[in-house]
mmCIF file of C-alpha atoms and ligand atoms in Angstrom:
data_model
loop_
_atom_site.group_PDB
_atom_site.id
_atom_site.type_symbol
_atom_site.label_atom_id
_atom_site.label_comp_id
_atom_site.label_asym_id
_atom_site.label_seq_id
_atom_site.Cartn_x
_atom_site.Cartn_y
_atom_site.Cartn_z
ATOM 1 C CA MET A 22 -0.056 0.011 -0.033
ATOM 2 C CA THR A 23 1.164 3.549 -0.820
ATOM 3 C CA GLN A 24 2.657 5.122 2.274
ATOM 4 C CA VAL A 25 1.505 8.778 2.610
ATOM 5 C CA ILE A 26 3.769 9.871 5.472
ATOM 6 C CA ASP A 27 7.503 9.456 5.672
ATOM 7 C CA ASN A 28 9.328 6.443 7.438
ATOM 8 C CA PRO A 29 12.993 5.929 8.163
ATOM 9 C CA HIS A 30 13.459 3.808 4.928
ATOM 10 C CA ARG A 31 11.735 6.015 2.378
ATOM 11 C CA TYR A 32 9.888 9.322 1.892
ATOM 12 C CA GLY A 33 6.142 9.114 1.799
ATOM 13 C CA LEU A 34 3.817 10.040 -1.107
ATOM 14 C CA VAL A 35 3.355 13.657 0.016
ATOM 15 C CA SER A 36 7.072 14.355 0.363
ATOM 16 C CA ARG A 37 7.832 12.691 -2.996
ATOM 17 C CA VAL A 38 5.138 14.545 -4.902
ATOM 18 C CA LEU A 39 6.326 17.776 -3.341
ATOM 19 C CA HIS A 40 10.055 16.984 -4.005
ATOM 20 C CA TRP A 41 9.688 15.978 -7.712
ATOM 21 C CA GLY A 42 6.844 18.417 -8.514
ATOM 22 C CA MET A 43 8.859 21.347 -7.120
ATOM 23 C CA ALA A 44 12.018 19.955 -9.083
ATOM 24 C CA ILE A 45 10.147 20.292 -12.372
ATOM 25 C CA LEU A 46 8.816 23.783 -11.456
ATOM 26 C CA PHE A 47 12.233 24.946 -10.300
ATOM 27 C CA ALA A 48 13.725 23.832 -13.606
ATOM 28 C CA ALA A 49 11.024 26.045 -15.439
ATOM 29 C CA GLN A 50 11.876 28.890 -13.138
ATOM 30 C CA PHE A 51 15.609 28.704 -13.762
ATOM 31 C CA LEU A 52 14.825 28.448 -17.568
ATOM 32 C CA SER A 53 12.988 31.763 -17.266
ATOM 33 C CA ALA A 54 15.665 33.339 -15.399
ATOM 34 C CA ALA A 55 18.349 31.991 -17.866
ATOM 35 C CA ALA A 56 16.317 33.512 -20.775
ATOM 36 C CA HIS A 57 16.005 36.844 -18.917
ATOM 37 C CA TRP A 58 19.807 36.877 -18.417
ATOM 38 C CA ALA A 59 20.922 35.543 -21.826
ATOM 39 C CA LEU A 60 18.485 36.640 -24.558
ATOM 40 C CA PRO A 61 17.914 40.191 -25.820
ATOM 41 C CA ARG A 62 14.939 42.237 -24.418
ATOM 42 C CA GLU A 63 12.769 42.040 -27.562
ATOM 43 C CA ASN A 64 13.313 38.257 -28.110
ATOM 44 C CA ALA A 65 9.893 36.545 -28.102
ATOM 45 C CA LEU A 66 11.104 33.282 -26.360
ATOM 46 C CA ARG A 67 12.503 35.508 -23.648
ATOM 47 C CA GLU A 68 9.090 37.221 -23.223
ATOM 48 C CA THR A 69 7.268 33.947 -23.237
ATOM 49 C CA LEU A 70 9.471 32.349 -20.547
ATOM 50 C CA TRP A 71 9.626 35.508 -18.461
ATOM 51 C CA SER A 72 5.808 35.900 -18.486
ATOM 52 C CA TYR A 73 5.406 33.232 -15.797
ATOM 53 C CA HIS A 74 8.405 34.115 -13.663
ATOM 54 C CA ILE A 75 6.388 36.014 -10.910
ATOM 55 C CA THR A 76 3.488 33.714 -10.715
ATOM 56 C CA LEU A 77 5.604 30.618 -10.610
ATOM 57 C CA GLY A 78 8.022 32.090 -8.239
ATOM 58 C CA THR A 79 5.145 32.949 -5.871
ATOM 59 C CA THR A 80 3.774 29.404 -6.235
ATOM 60 C CA LEU A 81 7.132 27.958 -5.390
ATOM 61 C CA PHE A 82 7.360 30.144 -2.351
ATOM 62 C CA LEU A 83 3.966 28.902 -1.177
ATOM 63 C CA LEU A 84 5.015 25.282 -1.960
ATOM 64 C CA VAL A 85 8.278 25.505 -0.030
ATOM 65 C CA LEU A 86 6.359 26.733 3.038
ATOM 66 C CA ILE A 87 3.996 23.651 2.763
ATOM 67 C CA ARG A 88 7.056 21.368 2.379
ATOM 68 C CA GLY A 89 8.799 22.909 5.240
ATOM 69 C CA VAL A 90 5.789 22.375 7.553
ATOM 70 C CA TRP A 91 5.423 18.758 6.177
ATOM 71 C CA GLY A 92 9.094 18.159 6.785
ATOM 72 C CA LEU A 93 8.798 19.282 10.338
ATOM 73 C CA VAL A 94 5.790 17.218 10.947
ATOM 74 C CA ASN A 95 7.753 14.120 9.714
ATOM 75 C CA LEU A 96 11.055 15.187 11.203
ATOM 76 C CA LYS A 97 11.367 12.228 13.615
ATOM 77 C CA ARG A 98 10.505 9.464 11.215
ATOM 78 C CA ARG A 99 12.008 10.474 7.905
ATOM 79 C CA PRO A 100 15.301 8.908 6.536
ATOM 80 C CA SER A 101 18.159 10.379 8.334
ATOM 81 C CA HIS A 102 21.774 10.924 7.452
ATOM 82 C CA SER A 103 24.919 9.762 9.438
ATOM 83 C CA GLY A 104 28.630 10.357 9.519
ATOM 84 C CA PRO A 105 30.501 13.450 8.108
ATOM 85 C CA MET A 106 29.056 13.148 4.625
ATOM 86 C CA GLY A 107 25.656 12.989 6.229
ATOM 87 C CA THR A 108 26.219 16.141 8.168
ATOM 88 C CA ALA A 109 27.429 17.854 5.078
ATOM 89 C CA ALA A 110 24.174 16.615 3.266
ATOM 90 C CA SER A 111 21.990 17.956 6.007
ATOM 91 C CA ALA A 112 23.867 21.366 5.863
ATOM 92 C CA GLY A 113 23.327 21.419 2.100
ATOM 93 C CA GLN A 114 19.661 20.677 2.438
ATOM 94 C CA ALA A 115 19.386 23.466 5.075
ATOM 95 C CA LEU A 116 21.000 25.867 2.600
ATOM 96 C CA ILE A 117 18.612 24.906 -0.116
ATOM 97 C CA TYR A 118 15.601 25.399 2.125
ATOM 98 C CA ALA A 119 16.770 28.729 3.346
ATOM 99 C CA LEU A 120 17.487 29.929 -0.266
ATOM 100 C CA MET A 121 14.215 28.569 -1.543
ATOM 101 C CA ILE A 122 12.440 30.874 1.043
ATOM 102 C CA ILE A 123 14.928 33.951 0.913
ATOM 103 C CA VAL A 124 15.047 34.128 -2.953
ATOM 104 C CA PRO A 125 11.354 34.537 -3.684
ATOM 105 C CA GLY A 126 10.814 36.103 -0.356
ATOM 106 C CA VAL A 127 12.872 39.140 -0.922
ATOM 107 C CA ARG A 128 11.172 39.837 -4.267
ATOM 108 C CA ILE A 129 7.646 39.402 -2.736
ATOM 109 C CA LEU A 130 8.727 41.939 0.116
ATOM 110 C CA ALA A 131 9.767 44.284 -2.628
ATOM 111 C CA SER A 132 6.573 43.931 -4.370
ATOM 112 C CA ALA A 133 4.694 44.604 -1.210
ATOM 113 C CA GLY A 134 6.527 47.889 -0.738
ATOM 114 C CA SER A 135 6.336 49.015 -4.313
ATOM 115 C CA THR A 136 4.034 51.262 -6.268
ATOM 116 C CA ARG A 137 3.006 48.278 -8.382
ATOM 117 C CA GLY A 138 1.878 45.933 -5.694
ATOM 118 C CA LEU A 139 1.518 42.141 -6.283
ATOM 119 C CA SER A 140 -1.307 40.109 -7.887
ATOM 120 C CA TYR A 141 -1.314 36.391 -7.873
ATOM 121 C CA LEU A 142 -3.560 34.401 -10.118
ATOM 122 C CA GLY A 143 -5.886 37.388 -10.588
ATOM 123 C CA LEU A 144 -5.931 38.094 -6.766
ATOM 124 C CA GLU A 145 -4.556 41.386 -5.450
ATOM 125 C CA ILE A 146 -2.143 40.167 -2.627
ATOM 126 C CA PHE A 147 -0.518 43.640 -1.961
ATOM 127 C CA SER A 148 -2.147 46.856 -3.288
ATOM 128 C CA PRO A 149 0.135 49.395 -4.879
ATOM 129 C CA GLN A 150 1.710 51.798 -2.345
ATOM 130 C CA ALA A 151 1.750 55.605 -2.857
ATOM 131 C CA ALA A 152 5.434 55.636 -2.730
ATOM 132 C CA GLU A 153 8.135 52.915 -2.624
ATOM 133 C CA PHE A 154 9.541 51.777 0.785
ATOM 134 C CA ALA A 155 13.349 51.739 0.264
ATOM 135 C CA TRP A 156 14.025 49.240 3.066
ATOM 136 C CA MET A 157 11.596 46.732 1.440
ATOM 137 C CA GLN A 158 13.402 47.089 -1.944
ATOM 138 C CA ALA A 159 16.906 46.680 -0.651
ATOM 139 C CA PRO A 160 17.204 42.979 -0.152
ATOM 140 C CA ALA A 161 15.644 42.420 -3.619
ATOM 141 C CA GLU A 162 18.881 43.908 -5.123
ATOM 142 C CA TRP A 163 20.378 40.432 -4.439
ATOM 143 C CA HIS A 164 17.495 38.408 -5.726
ATOM 144 C CA GLY A 165 19.161 37.538 -8.984
ATOM 145 C CA GLU A 166 22.471 36.730 -7.486
ATOM 146 C CA MET A 167 20.967 34.607 -4.828
ATOM 147 C CA GLY A 168 18.773 32.922 -7.327
ATOM 148 C CA TRP A 169 21.938 31.892 -9.247
ATOM 149 C CA ILE A 170 23.602 30.620 -6.022
ATOM 150 C CA LEU A 171 20.445 28.466 -5.386
ATOM 151 C CA ALA A 172 20.753 27.149 -8.908
ATOM 152 C CA LEU A 173 24.321 26.105 -8.156
ATOM 153 C CA VAL A 174 23.493 24.447 -4.852
ATOM 154 C CA VAL A 175 20.685 22.558 -6.581
ATOM 155 C CA LEU A 176 23.180 21.398 -9.204
ATOM 156 C CA GLY A 177 25.438 20.208 -6.412
ATOM 157 C CA HIS A 178 22.513 18.470 -4.709
ATOM 158 C CA ILE A 179 21.753 16.545 -8.058
ATOM 159 C CA LEU A 180 25.375 15.613 -8.585
ATOM 160 C CA MET A 181 25.681 14.284 -5.088
ATOM 161 C CA ALA A 182 22.606 12.142 -5.569
ATOM 162 C CA LEU A 183 23.594 10.776 -8.931
ATOM 163 C CA VAL A 184 27.463 10.594 -8.763
ATOM 164 C CA TRP A 185 28.237 10.030 -5.102
ATOM 165 C CA HIS A 186 25.205 7.956 -3.950
ATOM 166 C CA ARG A 187 24.152 6.214 -7.090
ATOM 167 C CA MET A 188 27.499 5.695 -8.977
ATOM 168 C CA ILE A 189 30.221 5.670 -6.321
ATOM 169 C CA LYS A 190 28.659 4.567 -2.993
ATOM 170 C CA ARG A 191 25.925 2.584 -4.822
ATOM 171 C CA ASP A 192 23.566 3.103 -1.767
ATOM 172 C CA ASP A 193 19.774 3.440 -1.633
ATOM 173 C CA VAL A 194 19.605 7.074 -0.908
ATOM 174 C CA LEU A 195 18.141 7.980 -4.264
ATOM 175 C CA ALA A 196 15.651 5.226 -3.867
ATOM 176 C CA THR A 197 14.240 6.722 -0.596
ATOM 177 C CA MET A 198 13.014 9.677 -2.715
ATOM 178 C CA ALA A 199 12.213 7.720 -5.821
ATOM 179 C CA GLY A 200 9.655 5.598 -3.827
ATOM 180 C CA ARG A 201 11.074 2.166 -4.761
HETATM 181 C C1 HEM B 408 12.143 30.448 -6.114
HETATM 182 C C2 HEM B 408 11.659 31.313 -6.930
HETATM 183 C C3 HEM B 408 12.490 32.257 -7.775
HETATM 184 C C4 HEM B 408 13.714 31.941 -8.423
HETATM 185 C C5 HEM B 408 14.580 30.752 -8.252
HETATM 186 C C6 HEM B 408 14.179 33.141 -9.078
HETATM 187 C C7 HEM B 408 15.238 33.340 -9.780
HETATM 188 C C8 HEM B 408 15.662 34.554 -10.415
HETATM 189 C C9 HEM B 408 17.056 34.725 -11.022
HETATM 190 C C10 HEM B 408 18.002 33.774 -11.121
HETATM 191 C C11 HEM B 408 16.897 36.017 -11.568
HETATM 192 C C12 HEM B 408 18.141 36.677 -12.349
HETATM 193 C C13 HEM B 408 17.826 36.691 -13.922
HETATM 194 C C14 HEM B 408 18.880 37.412 -14.621
HETATM 195 O O1 HEM B 408 20.140 37.244 -14.176
HETATM 196 O O2 HEM B 408 18.663 38.113 -15.468
HETATM 197 C C15 HEM B 408 15.725 36.663 -11.253
HETATM 198 C C16 HEM B 408 15.281 37.969 -11.711
HETATM 199 C C17 HEM B 408 14.074 38.468 -11.265
HETATM 200 N N1 HEM B 408 13.073 37.885 -10.583
HETATM 201 FE FE1 HEM B 408 13.095 35.984 -9.712
HETATM 202 N N2 HEM B 408 13.071 34.150 -8.974
HETATM 203 C C18 HEM B 408 12.181 33.661 -8.123
HETATM 204 C C19 HEM B 408 10.975 34.277 -7.738
HETATM 205 C C20 HEM B 408 10.677 35.453 -7.976
HETATM 206 C C21 HEM B 408 9.438 36.048 -7.592
HETATM 207 C C22 HEM B 408 8.454 35.513 -6.543
HETATM 208 C C23 HEM B 408 9.402 37.312 -8.130
HETATM 209 C C24 HEM B 408 8.309 38.476 -7.944
HETATM 210 C C25 HEM B 408 7.453 38.634 -6.910
HETATM 211 C C26 HEM B 408 10.501 37.544 -9.029
HETATM 212 C C27 HEM B 408 10.819 38.575 -9.745
HETATM 213 C C28 HEM B 408 11.977 38.816 -10.502
HETATM 214 C C29 HEM B 408 12.433 40.057 -11.158
HETATM 215 C C30 HEM B 408 11.522 41.228 -11.285
HETATM 216 C C31 HEM B 408 13.624 39.791 -11.670
HETATM 217 C C32 HEM B 408 14.546 40.870 -12.568
HETATM 218 C C33 HEM B 408 15.234 41.831 -11.600
HETATM 219 C C34 HEM B 408 16.167 41.195 -10.649
HETATM 220 O O3 HEM B 408 17.127 40.399 -11.073
HETATM 221 O O4 HEM B 408 15.917 41.225 -9.547
HETATM 222 N N3 HEM B 408 11.308 36.327 -8.884
HETATM 223 N N4 HEM B 408 14.892 35.719 -10.650
#
């Protein structure tokens, strides 16, 4: 029977759907950021990919909060890491979580304190301000840079899973998230 919650041998259905679903959505988000960075302003592909950046970024912010709460609820029973490599893996995961909150968080904060406000799926989340709040804009100066750092850390995470665990150690770490 499909296990919904996590256990020490593998992640449950909710954790796995959140993990792989968010992996796909993050890939799309990095694609939009890469197009924004690499293609000229008037390029049609850049416009198309960029058109979903704010909505998808806000969705990812909400999903990471849900995932964080679910992770805390399952903290005691989910697969754990041991040894120095395990400690490094836990530190890497903590960094990914922190960046997944901070990267969209600083931009959402900037929108809340801007003259444009923020709408999400047709709903007005923050109405436009009469004037910009400088302190709410300041952290967003680093949004792009922190976004690229997140992309690098995610790349490291993928390489660790595929190269270290699957090819070198040949352990079952990847299987705990694959559901086998
Ligand atoms: C996890 C979610 C997000 C990731 C990974 C992400 C990533 C990025 C990256 C890497 C860039 C730099 C693109 C470049 O170098 O040209 C960027 C730019 C930008 N993002 Fe995001 N973003 C996310 C969420 C959001 C959200 C929620 C908003 C708005 C509410 C937003 C608005 C912007 C804007 C306006 C820019 C262009 C100006 C700048 O670089 O700050 N992003 N994003």
